[in-house]
Coordinates of C-alpha atoms and ligand atoms in Angstrom, one line a residue:
M10 CA -3.8 -12.8 -39.3
A11 CA -7.8 -13.4 -38.5
T12 CA -9.3 -10.0 -36.2
G13 CA -12.3 -10.9 -34.6
P14 CA -12.3 -12.0 -30.8
A15 CA -9.5 -15.1 -30.3
L16 CA -11.6 -15.7 -27.0
S17 CA -14.9 -14.7 -26.2
I18 CA -16.4 -15.0 -22.9
A19 CA -20.6 -14.6 -23.3
R20 CA -22.2 -14.2 -19.8
V21 CA -20.5 -16.6 -17.6
S22 CA -21.5 -17.1 -14.2
K23 CA -20.3 -19.0 -11.6
A24 CA -21.6 -20.3 -8.0
F25 CA -20.1 -22.3 -5.3
A26 CA -21.3 -23.6 -2.1
T27 CA -20.1 -22.2 1.0
P28 CA -19.2 -25.0 4.0
E29 CA -21.6 -22.6 6.0
G30 CA -24.6 -23.5 3.6
G31 CA -24.7 -20.3 1.3
E32 CA -23.4 -19.5 -2.1
V33 CA -20.5 -17.4 -3.3
R34 CA -21.6 -15.8 -6.8
A35 CA -18.1 -16.0 -7.5
L36 CA -18.8 -14.9 -11.7
D37 CA -22.2 -12.9 -12.1
D38 CA -22.6 -13.0 -15.7
V39 CA -19.1 -12.4 -17.2
S40 CA -18.8 -10.9 -20.6
L41 CA -15.6 -10.4 -22.2
D42 CA -14.0 -10.1 -26.0
V43 CA -10.5 -10.7 -25.9
T44 CA -8.9 -9.7 -29.6
D45 CA -6.6 -11.9 -31.0
G46 CA -2.9 -10.8 -30.2
S47 CA -3.3 -8.6 -27.8
F48 CA -2.5 -8.8 -24.1
V49 CA -5.4 -8.5 -21.3
V50 CA -5.4 -8.2 -18.1
L51 CA -8.2 -9.1 -15.4
L52 CA -7.8 -6.5 -12.7
G53 CA -9.2 -6.9 -9.2
P54 CA -8.7 -7.4 -5.4
S55 CA -8.7 -11.0 -4.3
G56 CA -11.5 -12.7 -4.1
C57 CA -13.4 -11.2 -7.3
G58 CA -13.4 -13.8 -9.5
K59 CA -10.5 -13.9 -11.5
T60 CA -8.8 -17.5 -11.0
T61 CA -12.4 -18.8 -11.5
L62 CA -13.0 -17.2 -14.7
L63 CA -9.4 -18.3 -15.9
R64 CA -10.0 -22.2 -14.2
C65 CA -13.3 -21.8 -16.4
I66 CA -11.2 -20.6 -19.8
A67 CA -8.7 -23.6 -19.3
G68 CA -11.7 -26.0 -18.3
L69 CA -10.4 -26.9 -14.8
E70 CA -14.1 -25.2 -13.8
T71 CA -17.5 -25.7 -15.6
P72 CA -19.6 -22.5 -15.6
D73 CA -23.1 -22.7 -14.4
S74 CA -24.7 -20.8 -17.6
G75 CA -22.9 -19.0 -20.1
E76 CA -20.6 -19.9 -22.7
I77 CA -17.0 -19.7 -24.0
L78 CA -15.7 -19.5 -27.5
L79 CA -12.4 -19.7 -28.6
R80 CA -11.8 -18.3 -32.5
G81 CA -15.6 -18.6 -32.7
E82 CA -16.1 -21.9 -31.9
R83 CA -17.2 -23.2 -28.0
I84 CA -15.4 -24.9 -25.7
D85 CA -16.8 -24.8 -22.2
H86 CA -17.7 -29.0 -22.9
V87 CA -14.2 -29.5 -24.8
P88 CA -11.6 -31.6 -22.2
V89 CA -8.9 -29.5 -20.5
W90 CA -6.4 -31.3 -22.6
K91 CA -8.3 -30.8 -26.0
R92 CA -8.1 -26.8 -25.3
R93 CA -5.4 -24.7 -27.3
V94 CA -5.2 -23.4 -23.9
N95 CA -2.3 -23.0 -21.8
T96 CA -2.0 -21.6 -18.0
V97 CA 1.1 -20.2 -16.1
F98 CA 0.5 -20.7 -12.2
Q99 CA 1.8 -18.3 -9.6
S100 CA 3.5 -21.5 -8.1
Y101 CA 4.9 -22.7 -11.5
A102 CA 3.5 -26.2 -11.0
L103 CA 7.0 -27.6 -12.1
F104 CA 7.9 -31.5 -11.5
P105 CA 10.8 -31.5 -9.1
H106 CA 12.0 -34.6 -10.1
M107 CA 12.4 -33.3 -13.7
T108 CA 14.9 -31.4 -15.7
V109 CA 14.2 -28.2 -17.3
A110 CA 14.1 -29.4 -20.7
Q111 CA 12.0 -32.6 -19.4
N112 CA 9.6 -30.3 -18.0
I113 CA 9.5 -28.5 -21.4
A114 CA 9.5 -31.7 -23.2
F115 CA 6.5 -33.3 -21.1
G116 CA 3.5 -32.3 -22.5
L117 CA 4.8 -32.2 -25.9
Q118 CA 5.7 -35.9 -25.3
M119 CA 2.0 -36.3 -24.2
D120 CA 0.6 -34.6 -27.4
K121 CA 3.2 -37.3 -29.4
V122 CA 5.2 -34.6 -31.2
G123 CA 8.2 -36.4 -32.8
K124 CA 11.3 -36.6 -30.9
A125 CA 13.3 -34.0 -33.4
E126 CA 10.8 -31.6 -32.9
I127 CA 10.4 -31.6 -29.3
E128 CA 13.8 -31.1 -29.3
R129 CA 13.3 -28.0 -31.4
K130 CA 10.9 -26.7 -29.2
V131 CA 12.4 -26.8 -26.1
G132 CA 15.8 -25.7 -27.5
E133 CA 13.3 -22.8 -29.1
S134 CA 11.3 -22.1 -26.1
L135 CA 14.8 -22.2 -23.9
E136 CA 15.7 -19.1 -25.8
M137 CA 12.8 -17.3 -25.8
V138 CA 12.4 -17.2 -22.2
R139 CA 16.5 -16.7 -22.0
L140 CA 17.7 -19.7 -20.7
S141 CA 19.3 -21.2 -23.4
G142 CA 22.2 -23.3 -21.4
L143 CA 19.9 -24.1 -18.4
G144 CA 18.0 -27.1 -19.8
S145 CA 19.8 -29.9 -17.8
R146 CA 19.2 -28.0 -14.3
K147 CA 16.8 -29.6 -11.9
P148 CA 14.3 -26.1 -10.8
S149 CA 15.7 -26.6 -7.5
Q150 CA 18.9 -25.5 -8.9
L151 CA 17.2 -22.0 -10.5
S152 CA 16.2 -19.0 -8.6
G153 CA 12.4 -18.2 -8.7
G154 CA 12.2 -16.0 -11.4
Q155 CA 14.3 -18.7 -13.5
Q156 CA 11.6 -21.4 -12.6
Q157 CA 8.7 -18.9 -13.6
R158 CA 10.8 -18.9 -17.1
V159 CA 10.8 -22.3 -17.5
A160 CA 7.1 -22.4 -16.5
L161 CA 6.7 -20.0 -19.3
A162 CA 8.9 -21.7 -21.4
R163 CA 6.7 -25.1 -21.0
A164 CA 3.3 -23.1 -21.9
L165 CA 4.7 -21.4 -24.8
A166 CA 6.3 -24.8 -26.3
K167 CA 2.5 -25.5 -27.0
D168 CA 1.6 -22.8 -29.1
P169 CA -0.9 -22.1 -27.6
E170 CA -4.1 -20.0 -28.8
V171 CA -4.1 -18.3 -25.7
L172 CA -2.0 -18.1 -22.9
L173 CA -3.5 -17.4 -19.2
L174 CA -1.3 -16.4 -16.2
D175 CA -2.6 -16.0 -13.2
E176 CA -0.8 -13.8 -11.1
P177 CA 2.4 -15.1 -12.7
L178 CA 4.7 -12.0 -11.2
S179 CA 3.5 -12.1 -7.5
A180 CA 5.9 -14.2 -5.6
L181 CA 8.6 -12.2 -7.0
D182 CA 10.6 -9.6 -5.3
L183 CA 10.0 -5.5 -6.8
K184 CA 12.6 -5.4 -8.9
L185 CA 12.5 -8.9 -10.7
R186 CA 8.5 -8.3 -11.0
R187 CA 9.3 -4.9 -12.9
G188 CA 11.6 -6.5 -15.3
M189 CA 9.7 -9.8 -16.2
Q190 CA 6.6 -7.1 -16.7
T191 CA 9.0 -6.3 -19.8
E192 CA 9.8 -9.8 -20.7
L193 CA 6.3 -10.5 -20.8
K194 CA 5.1 -7.7 -23.0
R195 CA 8.3 -8.5 -24.9
L196 CA 7.2 -12.5 -25.4
Q197 CA 3.7 -11.7 -26.0
R198 CA 4.9 -9.2 -28.9
E199 CA 7.2 -11.8 -30.7
T200 CA 5.0 -14.4 -30.4
S201 CA 1.8 -12.9 -31.0
I202 CA 0.2 -15.4 -28.5
T203 CA -3.3 -13.9 -27.3
F204 CA -1.9 -12.7 -23.3
V205 CA -4.9 -13.1 -20.7
L206 CA -3.5 -12.4 -17.5
V207 CA -4.5 -11.8 -13.9
T208 CA -3.2 -9.3 -11.4
H209 CA -5.0 -7.8 -8.5
D210 CA -1.9 -5.0 -8.9
Q211 CA -3.4 -2.0 -10.0
G212 CA 0.2 -0.7 -11.6
E213 CA 0.7 -4.1 -13.1
A214 CA -2.0 -4.4 -14.8
M215 CA -1.7 -0.3 -16.6
A216 CA 2.5 -1.7 -17.6
M217 CA 1.5 -4.5 -19.0
G218 CA -2.3 -4.4 -21.0
D219 CA -3.3 -3.4 -23.8
Q220 CA -7.0 -4.2 -22.5
V221 CA -7.8 -4.0 -18.4
A222 CA -11.1 -5.8 -17.6
V223 CA -11.3 -4.4 -13.9
F224 CA -13.6 -7.0 -11.8
D225 CA -15.7 -6.1 -9.0
S226 CA -17.0 -8.7 -6.7
G227 CA -17.8 -10.8 -9.8
R228 CA -19.0 -8.8 -12.3
I229 CA -16.8 -7.1 -14.9
V230 CA -17.5 -3.0 -14.4
Q231 CA -15.1 -1.8 -16.9
V232 CA -13.1 -2.7 -19.8
G233 CA -10.6 -0.3 -21.6
N234 CA -7.2 -0.1 -22.1
P235 CA -5.2 1.7 -19.4
E236 CA -5.5 5.7 -20.3
E237 CA -9.6 4.8 -20.7
V238 CA -9.8 3.3 -17.4
Y239 CA -7.6 5.7 -15.7
L240 CA -9.1 8.8 -16.9
R241 CA -12.8 7.7 -17.9
P242 CA -13.6 5.6 -14.7
R243 CA -16.7 4.5 -15.1
T244 CA -17.9 3.6 -11.4
A245 CA -16.3 4.7 -7.8
F246 CA -15.1 1.3 -7.4
V247 CA -12.7 1.7 -10.4
A248 CA -11.9 5.3 -9.7
D249 CA -10.9 4.4 -6.5
F250 CA -8.8 1.0 -7.4
I251 CA -7.1 2.2 -10.4
G252 CA -5.0 5.0 -9.3
E253 CA -6.2 7.4 -6.5
A254 CA -9.6 10.0 -6.7
N255 CA -11.5 12.1 -5.0
L256 CA -15.1 10.6 -4.6
V257 CA -17.1 13.7 -3.5
A258 CA -20.6 13.9 -3.0
A259 CA -22.3 16.5 -5.3
Q260 CA -25.9 17.5 -6.5
R261 CA -27.0 17.3 -10.3
D262 CA -29.8 19.2 -12.1
S263 CA -30.3 19.4 -15.8
S264 CA -28.0 22.1 -15.7
S265 CA -25.7 22.1 -13.4
L266 CA -24.0 20.0 -10.9
T267 CA -23.3 21.5 -7.2
I268 CA -20.1 20.4 -5.0
E269 CA -20.7 21.8 -1.2
G270 CA -18.2 24.8 -0.5
L271 CA -17.8 25.3 -4.3
G272 CA -20.7 26.4 -5.6
A273 CA -22.1 25.1 -9.1
I274 CA -20.5 24.4 -12.2
D275 CA -22.2 24.4 -15.8
A276 CA -22.9 20.4 -16.3
A277 CA -22.1 21.0 -19.9
T278 CA -18.5 21.7 -19.0
L279 CA -18.1 18.5 -17.4
A280 CA -16.2 15.7 -18.4
N281 CA -19.0 13.5 -19.0
P282 CA -22.0 15.8 -19.6
E283 CA -24.2 12.8 -21.0
A284 CA -24.4 11.4 -17.4
V285 CA -27.7 12.7 -16.9
E286 CA -28.8 11.2 -13.2
T287 CA -30.0 13.8 -11.6
G288 CA -30.1 14.0 -7.8
A289 CA -27.5 12.6 -5.5
V290 CA -24.6 12.1 -7.2
T291 CA -20.8 11.3 -6.9
V292 CA -18.1 12.6 -9.0
A293 CA -14.1 11.6 -9.4
I294 CA -11.7 14.0 -9.5
R295 CA -7.8 13.5 -9.2
P296 CA -5.5 14.8 -6.7
E297 CA -3.4 15.7 -9.3
N298 CA -5.5 17.9 -10.8
I299 CA -6.7 20.0 -8.1
S300 CA -4.6 23.4 -7.0
L301 CA -5.3 25.4 -4.2
A302 CA -5.4 29.1 -3.8
E303 CA -4.7 30.6 -0.3
T304 CA -7.4 33.4 0.6
A305 CA -9.3 34.0 3.7
D306 CA -12.5 33.3 2.6
G307 CA -11.4 30.1 1.1
A308 CA -14.3 27.1 1.7
G309 CA -11.6 24.5 2.6
V310 CA -9.6 24.4 5.7
V311 CA -5.9 22.1 5.2
A312 CA -6.3 19.2 7.4
D313 CA -2.6 17.7 6.7
V314 CA 0.8 18.2 4.7
T315 CA 2.8 15.3 3.7
F316 CA 6.0 15.1 1.7
V317 CA 6.4 12.1 -0.4
G318 CA 9.5 12.6 -2.4
G319 CA 8.6 14.7 -5.8
D320 CA 4.5 15.3 -4.6
I321 CA 3.5 17.1 -1.5
H322 CA 0.2 15.8 -0.9
V323 CA -2.2 18.2 1.2
D324 CA -5.6 16.8 3.1
V325 CA -8.3 19.6 2.6
E326 CA -11.4 19.5 4.6
L327 CA -14.4 21.3 2.7
G328 CA -17.7 20.7 4.3
A329 CA -18.9 17.2 4.4
N330 CA -16.1 15.8 1.9
R331 CA -12.1 15.4 2.2
L332 CA -10.0 16.3 -0.8
N333 CA -6.8 15.1 -1.1
V334 CA -4.7 17.2 -3.4
R335 CA -1.4 16.6 -5.0
I336 CA 0.8 19.3 -6.2
P337 CA 4.3 19.3 -7.4
S338 CA 7.3 19.5 -4.3
H339 CA 9.2 22.0 -6.7
G340 CA 6.7 24.2 -7.3
A341 CA 5.1 27.4 -4.9
Q342 CA 5.6 26.6 -0.8
P343 CA 2.6 24.4 0.1
P344 CA 0.0 25.5 2.6
R345 CA 0.3 25.2 6.4
V346 CA -2.2 22.8 8.4
G347 CA -5.0 25.5 9.4
A348 CA -4.8 27.6 6.3
R349 CA -7.7 28.5 4.5
V350 CA -7.9 27.8 0.5
H351 CA -10.1 27.4 -2.3
P352 CA -9.4 24.5 -4.5
T353 CA -10.1 24.9 -7.9
F354 CA -10.0 22.6 -10.8
L355 CA -11.1 22.6 -14.6
P356 CA -14.7 21.6 -14.9
Q357 CA -13.7 18.7 -17.4
S358 CA -11.9 16.8 -14.6
L359 CA -14.6 16.0 -12.9
R360 CA -16.7 13.1 -13.8
V361 CA -20.1 12.0 -12.2
L362 CA -20.0 8.0 -11.9
A363 CA -22.5 5.4 -12.2
D364 CA -23.9 3.6 -9.4
S365 CA -23.2 0.3 -10.9
Ligands
ADP15 P1 -9.6 -14.5 -7.4 O1 -8.7 -15.6 -8.0 O2 -10.1 -12.4 -8.1 O3 -9.0 -14.0 -5.9 P2 -11.5 -16.8 -6.7 O4 -11.4 -16.6 -8.6 O5 -10.5 -17.4 -6.4 O6 -10.7 -15.1 -6.5 O7 -12.6 -16.7 -5.6 C1 -13.8 -16.0 -6.2 C2 -14.9 -16.0 -5.0 O8 -15.3 -17.7 -5.0 C3 -14.3 -16.4 -3.9 O9 -15.1 -15.4 -2.9 C4 -14.1 -17.8 -3.2 O10 -13.8 -17.7 -2.1 C5 -15.0 -18.4 -3.9 N1 -14.3 -19.4 -4.6 C6 -13.1 -19.8 -5.5 N2 -13.3 -21.5 -5.7 C7 -13.9 -21.8 -4.6 C8 -14.2 -22.9 -4.1 N3 -13.7 -24.3 -5.3 N4 -15.0 -23.5 -3.6 C9 -15.9 -22.8 -3.1 N5 -15.4 -21.3 -3.3 C10 -14.6 -21.1 -4.2
MG16 MG1 -7.1 -15.6 -7.5

């Protein structure tokens, strides 16, 4: 199988006029290479440009500038129906008057695929999404989860080079959603089709993506596998959006980092000593990486203690900073509200963040 990117997005920008006469930069110089046969998740809050990028890839929207390449060939001026890209929409978009089998066959008929081949593909794709036997039902006779599978079968039956999925699971309840996450992973592995899935749910992104591209206001701010974006967030936005993070004000000079109430730390021992910006910086530290020692001369004061099942969340005031600390509930007694504590952590769990 070819390696190289299946899909390349190169410096794509797209702006929309607002009714007020202004402009929204939905995509601002976005670049992304998607490896052939991989599962890529576009993650970001609502309104950050994820759907706009999918629509540009599918051909439903034309970028103002930049290029989109499928297997090295430009497709940004190729009409929608000629792109070997299919989309599964959140709304399923099934034809209500057609049976399940007719829904799947429709696109193949448009492509003038032979009758026997269509029958084979319909059967095969229904089997793939585990709906064999339901081909003669109407969409209204299926559950939401089953309708979602039909939409998937319909897209897969066309053998796309890239399958685009726009928040495909957000209409499902939590339990079904977990099950479908696993199913989608399986389908992607079995078909080796490149999947590009959009979600605003960081847990979903981490559970499914080989690569996660994090969006912030029309820009991709970081791309990496789930471990990378969690363990090595580049900006405060990524650190905060993926999991929980304490964003702490600190002072960096050439050899050390100083946090109010905690003193100076040798800069060489930080998680990313190569981050050399000096002056006022923001550092991230995960709540699970902090320990608390109760001591009368501790710089921190416990402001709040909350039991959350397996964890205890402790809020600590530390000068102008507030630290969210998570300690296991099966461990030692948690400190009481008002107690003085000294927060400790390994310096390599401190990460200096970039501004943008
Ligand atoms: P997401 O899918 O991440 O929620 P969208 O790509 O749908 O974000 O939207 C990005 C921004 O572009 C939003 O501010 C949205 O309001 C705006 N936008 C999207 N489509 C249009 C459109 N057709 N006309 C005007 N503004 C749009
Ligand atoms: Mg969207």
